[in-house]
């Protein structure tokens, strides 16, 4: 698809004169319409799109992993120990490394200031940064309207991953990194500051490895483009040093080399986590990015000179991310955003600015400020989808009580009731496959569930009200219901 300004289209025949039926659109009115389409409407959308995106996610904390990140932040503020040690539960079968410590500390500080309401506001800050970073990336590749379209396509793919977790930092920094590398592809100058940015990224989330990987792909693309153009590629070789140094910088965080092994530690436990499942094109948040990539390929096929090896490398990386797992679709969405924006460009479009224009930046900053103030005023401390009505009964349990907990509330129990010993939480990679098999066998009352459940020695359980396991424990094993609240039951051993 090509968007061209009406004034850029070739004229045919004799121009209509003022006062004729065909001349209803006089030069003055055409200029006003053109100015409206080129300036006013895009700027209105610049205000509306980010505000709608951020406000659509506004509401209670629904991501169960948020809470164990809160617990991790509290532990760091108390001990400042990054060693692979864990005193939360006696059931871990693998060590745990606090490799996402920077945003976890911020989450814990926000909770100290204003409870879960503070976490909600911090999430909105993260959303603003993600949207702003993707929009700035797209704006450097096209007009404001084209950039807003590219950003919207990216946000669709990002939508399932916009919970209050450290991965928000990854999405924002990935957009910054891609923007820098595309600028290097344009002027062949290395952005050495990406080395320091990668160190910061490695302190925040396991996706930091994407920075050096994407950089390597695009740097190789630059060399291939130089050779295809008949130029000496040796002048662009310094670009290859940037991802190498960035990768080394990522290993120099407080947890050292473990930041790499921890990021790749999902292993055989991925099958138990929904976000690591294979993506389906029947899901709109997957289908839209994949269709957008297909549309970009069609545009390239029609405009034979519009592609380059840099773009092909970025396109392949985005496609791989979109097809790898549900969790990585968000990564693919960020990578494809500039390609979608460029595909919308027409031959008469003005050059894209290297930086966000001042007026647009002011509008975006003002919108962000309004949204954040509104979030601050409307957030409440009961801003989570967890059974807080069970708090009193859980507080009454003796310290160290072994609790068979439902997976979705394990992180919240870790944070809100740290004296209890939980069977499982969202840190799935800490448990081996046999352990998780036993947990699922008991949770869904599959054959042999009694032995699987008994192996934990649990004397309490927190389970959904419609859980078959809860019914079986009450009906067959004499467990009693101590409390019911917010869709969950607390059960005690007789």
mmCIF file with all atom_site columns, C-alpha atoms in Angstrom, residues 285-425:
data_model
loop_
_atom_site.group_PDB
_atom_site.id
_atom_site.type_symbol
_atom_site.label_atom_id
_atom_site.label_alt_id
_atom_site.label_comp_id
_atom_site.label_asym_id
_atom_site.label_entity_id
_atom_site.label_seq_id
_atom_site.pdbx_PDB_ins_code
_atom_site.Cartn_x
_atom_site.Cartn_y
_atom_site.Cartn_z
_atom_site.occupancy
_atom_site.B_iso_or_equiv
_atom_site.pdbx_formal_charge
_atom_site.auth_seq_id
_atom_site.auth_comp_id
_atom_site.auth_asym_id
_atom_site.auth_atom_id
_atom_site.pdbx_PDB_model_num
ATOM 1   C CA . UNK A 1 285 ? -2.503  -10.822 18.428 1.00 0.00 ? 285 UNK A CA 1
ATOM 2   C CA . UNK A 1 286 ? -0.510  -13.353 16.393 1.00 0.00 ? 286 UNK A CA 1
ATOM 3   C CA . UNK A 1 287 ? -2.333  -13.091 13.084 1.00 0.00 ? 287 UNK A CA 1
ATOM 4   C CA . UNK A 1 288 ? -2.007  -9.295  12.762 1.00 0.00 ? 288 UNK A CA 1
ATOM 5   C CA . UNK A 1 289 ? 1.822   -9.191  13.032 1.00 0.00 ? 289 UNK A CA 1
ATOM 6   C CA . UNK A 1 290 ? 2.227   -12.181 10.700 1.00 0.00 ? 290 UNK A CA 1
ATOM 7   C CA . UNK A 1 291 ? -0.133  -10.674 8.122  1.00 0.00 ? 291 UNK A CA 1
ATOM 8   C CA . UNK A 1 292 ? 1.720   -7.370  8.426  1.00 0.00 ? 292 UNK A CA 1
ATOM 9   C CA . UNK A 1 293 ? 4.996   -9.151  7.643  1.00 0.00 ? 293 UNK A CA 1
ATOM 10  C CA . UNK A 1 294 ? 3.357   -10.799 4.629  1.00 0.00 ? 294 UNK A CA 1
ATOM 11  C CA . UNK A 1 295 ? 2.125   -7.390  3.447  1.00 0.00 ? 295 UNK A CA 1
ATOM 12  C CA . UNK A 1 296 ? 5.643   -5.964  3.743  1.00 0.00 ? 296 UNK A CA 1
ATOM 13  C CA . UNK A 1 297 ? 6.966   -8.825  1.613  1.00 0.00 ? 297 UNK A CA 1
ATOM 14  C CA . UNK A 1 298 ? 4.307   -8.113  -1.037 1.00 0.00 ? 298 UNK A CA 1
ATOM 15  C CA . UNK A 1 299 ? 5.297   -4.429  -1.118 1.00 0.00 ? 299 UNK A CA 1
ATOM 16  C CA . UNK A 1 300 ? 8.935   -5.415  -1.527 1.00 0.00 ? 300 UNK A CA 1
ATOM 17  C CA . UNK A 1 301 ? 8.024   -7.735  -4.391 1.00 0.00 ? 301 UNK A CA 1
ATOM 18  C CA . UNK A 1 302 ? 6.211   -4.911  -6.177 1.00 0.00 ? 302 UNK A CA 1
ATOM 19  C CA . UNK A 1 303 ? 8.920   -2.316  -5.453 1.00 0.00 ? 303 UNK A CA 1
ATOM 20  C CA . UNK A 1 304 ? 12.004  -4.263  -6.300 1.00 0.00 ? 304 UNK A CA 1
ATOM 21  C CA . UNK A 1 305 ? 14.372  -1.557  -5.064 1.00 0.00 ? 305 UNK A CA 1
ATOM 22  C CA . UNK A 1 306 ? 12.686  -1.002  -1.688 1.00 0.00 ? 306 UNK A CA 1
ATOM 23  C CA . UNK A 1 307 ? 14.377  -3.856  0.146  1.00 0.00 ? 307 UNK A CA 1
ATOM 24  C CA . UNK A 1 308 ? 17.930  -4.278  1.420  1.00 0.00 ? 308 UNK A CA 1
ATOM 25  C CA . UNK A 1 309 ? 19.822  -6.993  3.267  1.00 0.00 ? 309 UNK A CA 1
ATOM 26  C CA . UNK A 1 310 ? 19.402  -5.000  6.472  1.00 0.00 ? 310 UNK A CA 1
ATOM 27  C CA . UNK A 1 311 ? 15.622  -5.035  6.005  1.00 0.00 ? 311 UNK A CA 1
ATOM 28  C CA . UNK A 1 312 ? 15.595  -8.695  5.017  1.00 0.00 ? 312 UNK A CA 1
ATOM 29  C CA . UNK A 1 313 ? 17.538  -9.589  8.174  1.00 0.00 ? 313 UNK A CA 1
ATOM 30  C CA . UNK A 1 314 ? 15.128  -7.599  10.323 1.00 0.00 ? 314 UNK A CA 1
ATOM 31  C CA . UNK A 1 315 ? 12.131  -9.166  8.545  1.00 0.00 ? 315 UNK A CA 1
ATOM 32  C CA . UNK A 1 316 ? 13.436  -12.709 9.079  1.00 0.00 ? 316 UNK A CA 1
ATOM 33  C CA . UNK A 1 317 ? 14.155  -11.989 12.759 1.00 0.00 ? 317 UNK A CA 1
ATOM 34  C CA . UNK A 1 318 ? 10.612  -10.632 13.196 1.00 0.00 ? 318 UNK A CA 1
ATOM 35  C CA . UNK A 1 319 ? 9.080   -13.655 11.456 1.00 0.00 ? 319 UNK A CA 1
ATOM 36  C CA . UNK A 1 320 ? 11.091  -16.084 13.589 1.00 0.00 ? 320 UNK A CA 1
ATOM 37  C CA . UNK A 1 321 ? 10.029  -14.282 16.770 1.00 0.00 ? 321 UNK A CA 1
ATOM 38  C CA . UNK A 1 322 ? 6.353   -14.289 15.719 1.00 0.00 ? 322 UNK A CA 1
ATOM 39  C CA . UNK A 1 323 ? 6.397   -18.042 15.041 1.00 0.00 ? 323 UNK A CA 1
ATOM 40  C CA . UNK A 1 324 ? 8.630   -19.215 17.905 1.00 0.00 ? 324 UNK A CA 1
ATOM 41  C CA . UNK A 1 325 ? 6.349   -18.865 20.955 1.00 0.00 ? 325 UNK A CA 1
ATOM 42  C CA . UNK A 1 326 ? 3.491   -16.754 22.267 1.00 0.00 ? 326 UNK A CA 1
ATOM 43  C CA . UNK A 1 327 ? 5.906   -14.836 24.455 1.00 0.00 ? 327 UNK A CA 1
ATOM 44  C CA . UNK A 1 328 ? 8.196   -13.878 21.589 1.00 0.00 ? 328 UNK A CA 1
ATOM 45  C CA . UNK A 1 329 ? 5.385   -12.537 19.384 1.00 0.00 ? 329 UNK A CA 1
ATOM 46  C CA . UNK A 1 330 ? 5.808   -9.237  21.236 1.00 0.00 ? 330 UNK A CA 1
ATOM 47  C CA . UNK A 1 331 ? 9.470   -9.178  20.179 1.00 0.00 ? 331 UNK A CA 1
ATOM 48  C CA . UNK A 1 332 ? 8.489   -9.770  16.553 1.00 0.00 ? 332 UNK A CA 1
ATOM 49  C CA . UNK A 1 333 ? 5.915   -6.986  16.812 1.00 0.00 ? 333 UNK A CA 1
ATOM 50  C CA . UNK A 1 334 ? 8.590   -4.455  17.787 1.00 0.00 ? 334 UNK A CA 1
ATOM 51  C CA . UNK A 1 335 ? 10.951  -5.636  15.042 1.00 0.00 ? 335 UNK A CA 1
ATOM 52  C CA . UNK A 1 336 ? 8.332   -5.379  12.303 1.00 0.00 ? 336 UNK A CA 1
ATOM 53  C CA . UNK A 1 337 ? 7.065   -1.902  13.270 1.00 0.00 ? 337 UNK A CA 1
ATOM 54  C CA . UNK A 1 338 ? 9.664   0.088   11.236 1.00 0.00 ? 338 UNK A CA 1
ATOM 55  C CA . UNK A 1 339 ? 9.236   -2.245  8.259  1.00 0.00 ? 339 UNK A CA 1
ATOM 56  C CA . UNK A 1 340 ? 5.480   -1.635  8.218  1.00 0.00 ? 340 UNK A CA 1
ATOM 57  C CA . UNK A 1 341 ? 6.087   2.114   8.430  1.00 0.00 ? 341 UNK A CA 1
ATOM 58  C CA . UNK A 1 342 ? 8.552   2.087   5.549  1.00 0.00 ? 342 UNK A CA 1
ATOM 59  C CA . UNK A 1 343 ? 6.234   -0.047  3.422  1.00 0.00 ? 343 UNK A CA 1
ATOM 60  C CA . UNK A 1 344 ? 3.581   2.678   3.656  1.00 0.00 ? 344 UNK A CA 1
ATOM 61  C CA . UNK A 1 345 ? 5.879   5.362   2.265  1.00 0.00 ? 345 UNK A CA 1
ATOM 62  C CA . UNK A 1 346 ? 5.275   6.827   -1.169 1.00 0.00 ? 346 UNK A CA 1
ATOM 63  C CA . UNK A 1 347 ? 7.779   8.417   -3.545 1.00 0.00 ? 347 UNK A CA 1
ATOM 64  C CA . UNK A 1 348 ? 6.489   11.932  -2.779 1.00 0.00 ? 348 UNK A CA 1
ATOM 65  C CA . UNK A 1 349 ? 6.648   11.611  1.004  1.00 0.00 ? 349 UNK A CA 1
ATOM 66  C CA . UNK A 1 350 ? 9.100   13.930  2.775  1.00 0.00 ? 350 UNK A CA 1
ATOM 67  C CA . UNK A 1 351 ? 12.220  12.458  4.407  1.00 0.00 ? 351 UNK A CA 1
ATOM 68  C CA . UNK A 1 352 ? 11.624  10.992  7.850  1.00 0.00 ? 352 UNK A CA 1
ATOM 69  C CA . UNK A 1 353 ? 13.145  13.001  10.707 1.00 0.00 ? 353 UNK A CA 1
ATOM 70  C CA . UNK A 1 354 ? 15.975  11.450  12.666 1.00 0.00 ? 354 UNK A CA 1
ATOM 71  C CA . UNK A 1 355 ? 14.452  12.758  15.886 1.00 0.00 ? 355 UNK A CA 1
ATOM 72  C CA . UNK A 1 356 ? 10.861  13.186  16.966 1.00 0.00 ? 356 UNK A CA 1
ATOM 73  C CA . UNK A 1 357 ? 9.862   16.754  15.998 1.00 0.00 ? 357 UNK A CA 1
ATOM 74  C CA . UNK A 1 358 ? 9.500   19.154  18.922 1.00 0.00 ? 358 UNK A CA 1
ATOM 75  C CA . UNK A 1 359 ? 5.737   19.675  18.558 1.00 0.00 ? 359 UNK A CA 1
ATOM 76  C CA . UNK A 1 360 ? 5.085   15.936  18.349 1.00 0.00 ? 360 UNK A CA 1
ATOM 77  C CA . UNK A 1 361 ? 7.339   15.292  21.314 1.00 0.00 ? 361 UNK A CA 1
ATOM 78  C CA . UNK A 1 362 ? 5.474   17.890  23.355 1.00 0.00 ? 362 UNK A CA 1
ATOM 79  C CA . UNK A 1 363 ? 2.102   16.373  22.433 1.00 0.00 ? 363 UNK A CA 1
ATOM 80  C CA . UNK A 1 364 ? 3.316   12.890  23.345 1.00 0.00 ? 364 UNK A CA 1
ATOM 81  C CA . UNK A 1 365 ? 4.775   14.078  26.656 1.00 0.00 ? 365 UNK A CA 1
ATOM 82  C CA . UNK A 1 366 ? 1.583   15.947  27.518 1.00 0.00 ? 366 UNK A CA 1
ATOM 83  C CA . UNK A 1 367 ? -0.548  12.918  26.729 1.00 0.00 ? 367 UNK A CA 1
ATOM 84  C CA . UNK A 1 368 ? 1.680   10.707  28.861 1.00 0.00 ? 368 UNK A CA 1
ATOM 85  C CA . UNK A 1 369 ? 1.463   13.132  31.771 1.00 0.00 ? 369 UNK A CA 1
ATOM 86  C CA . UNK A 1 370 ? -2.344  13.283  31.622 1.00 0.00 ? 370 UNK A CA 1
ATOM 87  C CA . UNK A 1 371 ? -2.648  9.488   31.437 1.00 0.00 ? 371 UNK A CA 1
ATOM 88  C CA . UNK A 1 372 ? -0.267  8.971   34.342 1.00 0.00 ? 372 UNK A CA 1
ATOM 89  C CA . UNK A 1 373 ? -2.049  11.520  36.525 1.00 0.00 ? 373 UNK A CA 1
ATOM 90  C CA . UNK A 1 374 ? -5.380  9.860   35.720 1.00 0.00 ? 374 UNK A CA 1
ATOM 91  C CA . UNK A 1 375 ? -3.888  6.466   36.611 1.00 0.00 ? 375 UNK A CA 1
ATOM 92  C CA . UNK A 1 376 ? -2.582  7.836   39.891 1.00 0.00 ? 376 UNK A CA 1
ATOM 93  C CA . UNK A 1 377 ? -5.975  9.261   40.824 1.00 0.00 ? 377 UNK A CA 1
ATOM 94  C CA . UNK A 1 378 ? -7.966  6.137   39.920 1.00 0.00 ? 378 UNK A CA 1
ATOM 95  C CA . UNK A 1 379 ? -5.667  3.332   41.117 1.00 0.00 ? 379 UNK A CA 1
ATOM 96  C CA . UNK A 1 380 ? -6.609  1.574   44.357 1.00 0.00 ? 380 UNK A CA 1
ATOM 97  C CA . UNK A 1 381 ? -4.780  -0.698  46.765 1.00 0.00 ? 381 UNK A CA 1
ATOM 98  C CA . UNK A 1 382 ? -7.185  -3.508  45.877 1.00 0.00 ? 382 UNK A CA 1
ATOM 99  C CA . UNK A 1 383 ? -5.863  -3.399  42.355 1.00 0.00 ? 383 UNK A CA 1
ATOM 100 C CA . UNK A 1 384 ? -5.228  -7.102  41.851 1.00 0.00 ? 384 UNK A CA 1
ATOM 101 C CA . UNK A 1 385 ? -7.148  -10.195 40.807 1.00 0.00 ? 385 UNK A CA 1
ATOM 102 C CA . UNK A 1 386 ? -6.091  -12.260 43.821 1.00 0.00 ? 386 UNK A CA 1
ATOM 103 C CA . UNK A 1 387 ? -8.013  -13.661 46.825 1.00 0.00 ? 387 UNK A CA 1
ATOM 104 C CA . UNK A 1 388 ? -7.149  -10.950 49.331 1.00 0.00 ? 388 UNK A CA 1
ATOM 105 C CA . UNK A 1 389 ? -10.252 -12.019 51.272 1.00 0.00 ? 389 UNK A CA 1
ATOM 106 C CA . UNK A 1 390 ? -8.262  -15.039 52.461 1.00 0.00 ? 390 UNK A CA 1
ATOM 107 C CA . UNK A 1 391 ? -5.554  -12.884 54.056 1.00 0.00 ? 391 UNK A CA 1
ATOM 108 C CA . UNK A 1 392 ? -6.799  -13.198 57.638 1.00 0.00 ? 392 UNK A CA 1
ATOM 109 C CA . UNK A 1 393 ? -7.144  -16.978 57.451 1.00 0.00 ? 393 UNK A CA 1
ATOM 110 C CA . UNK A 1 394 ? -3.729  -17.317 55.783 1.00 0.00 ? 394 UNK A CA 1
ATOM 111 C CA . UNK A 1 395 ? -2.115  -15.111 58.437 1.00 0.00 ? 395 UNK A CA 1
ATOM 112 C CA . UNK A 1 396 ? -3.467  -17.492 61.059 1.00 0.00 ? 396 UNK A CA 1
ATOM 113 C CA . UNK A 1 397 ? -1.501  -20.436 59.626 1.00 0.00 ? 397 UNK A CA 1
ATOM 114 C CA . UNK A 1 398 ? 1.700   -21.312 61.513 1.00 0.00 ? 398 UNK A CA 1
ATOM 115 C CA . UNK A 1 399 ? 4.936   -20.133 59.902 1.00 0.00 ? 399 UNK A CA 1
ATOM 116 C CA . UNK A 1 400 ? 6.404   -22.756 57.601 1.00 0.00 ? 400 UNK A CA 1
ATOM 117 C CA . UNK A 1 401 ? 3.055   -24.377 56.826 1.00 0.00 ? 401 UNK A CA 1
ATOM 118 C CA . UNK A 1 402 ? 3.314   -26.296 53.565 1.00 0.00 ? 402 UNK A CA 1
ATOM 119 C CA . UNK A 1 403 ? 0.595   -24.988 51.236 1.00 0.00 ? 403 UNK A CA 1
ATOM 120 C CA . UNK A 1 404 ? -0.460  -26.713 48.023 1.00 0.00 ? 404 UNK A CA 1
ATOM 121 C CA . UNK A 1 405 ? -1.192  -23.554 46.041 1.00 0.00 ? 405 UNK A CA 1
ATOM 122 C CA . UNK A 1 406 ? -2.867  -23.021 42.718 1.00 0.00 ? 406 UNK A CA 1
ATOM 123 C CA . UNK A 1 407 ? -0.242  -21.894 40.194 1.00 0.00 ? 407 UNK A CA 1
ATOM 124 C CA . UNK A 1 408 ? -1.983  -18.603 39.400 1.00 0.00 ? 408 UNK A CA 1
ATOM 125 C CA . UNK A 1 409 ? -1.801  -17.363 42.995 1.00 0.00 ? 409 UNK A CA 1
ATOM 126 C CA . UNK A 1 410 ? 1.606   -18.775 43.926 1.00 0.00 ? 410 UNK A CA 1
ATOM 127 C CA . UNK A 1 411 ? 3.419   -15.497 43.219 1.00 0.00 ? 411 UNK A CA 1
ATOM 128 C CA . UNK A 1 412 ? 0.901   -13.503 45.262 1.00 0.00 ? 412 UNK A CA 1
ATOM 129 C CA . UNK A 1 413 ? 1.239   -15.901 48.200 1.00 0.00 ? 413 UNK A CA 1
ATOM 130 C CA . UNK A 1 414 ? 5.035   -15.580 47.936 1.00 0.00 ? 414 UNK A CA 1
ATOM 131 C CA . UNK A 1 415 ? 4.744   -11.822 48.296 1.00 0.00 ? 415 UNK A CA 1
ATOM 132 C CA . UNK A 1 416 ? 1.758   -11.378 50.636 1.00 0.00 ? 416 UNK A CA 1
ATOM 133 C CA . UNK A 1 417 ? 2.456   -14.360 52.928 1.00 0.00 ? 417 UNK A CA 1
ATOM 134 C CA . UNK A 1 418 ? 6.207   -15.009 52.832 1.00 0.00 ? 418 UNK A CA 1
ATOM 135 C CA . UNK A 1 419 ? 6.177   -17.156 55.995 1.00 0.00 ? 419 UNK A CA 1
ATOM 136 C CA . UNK A 1 420 ? 4.362   -19.984 54.210 1.00 0.00 ? 420 UNK A CA 1
ATOM 137 C CA . UNK A 1 421 ? 6.133   -22.735 52.266 1.00 0.00 ? 421 UNK A CA 1
ATOM 138 C CA . UNK A 1 422 ? 4.550   -23.023 48.827 1.00 0.00 ? 422 UNK A CA 1
ATOM 139 C CA . UNK A 1 423 ? 4.557   -26.045 46.568 1.00 0.00 ? 423 UNK A CA 1
ATOM 140 C CA . UNK A 1 424 ? 4.930   -24.008 43.351 1.00 0.00 ? 424 UNK A CA 1
ATOM 141 C CA . UNK A 1 425 ? 5.016   -20.448 42.024 1.00 0.00 ? 425 UNK A CA 1
#
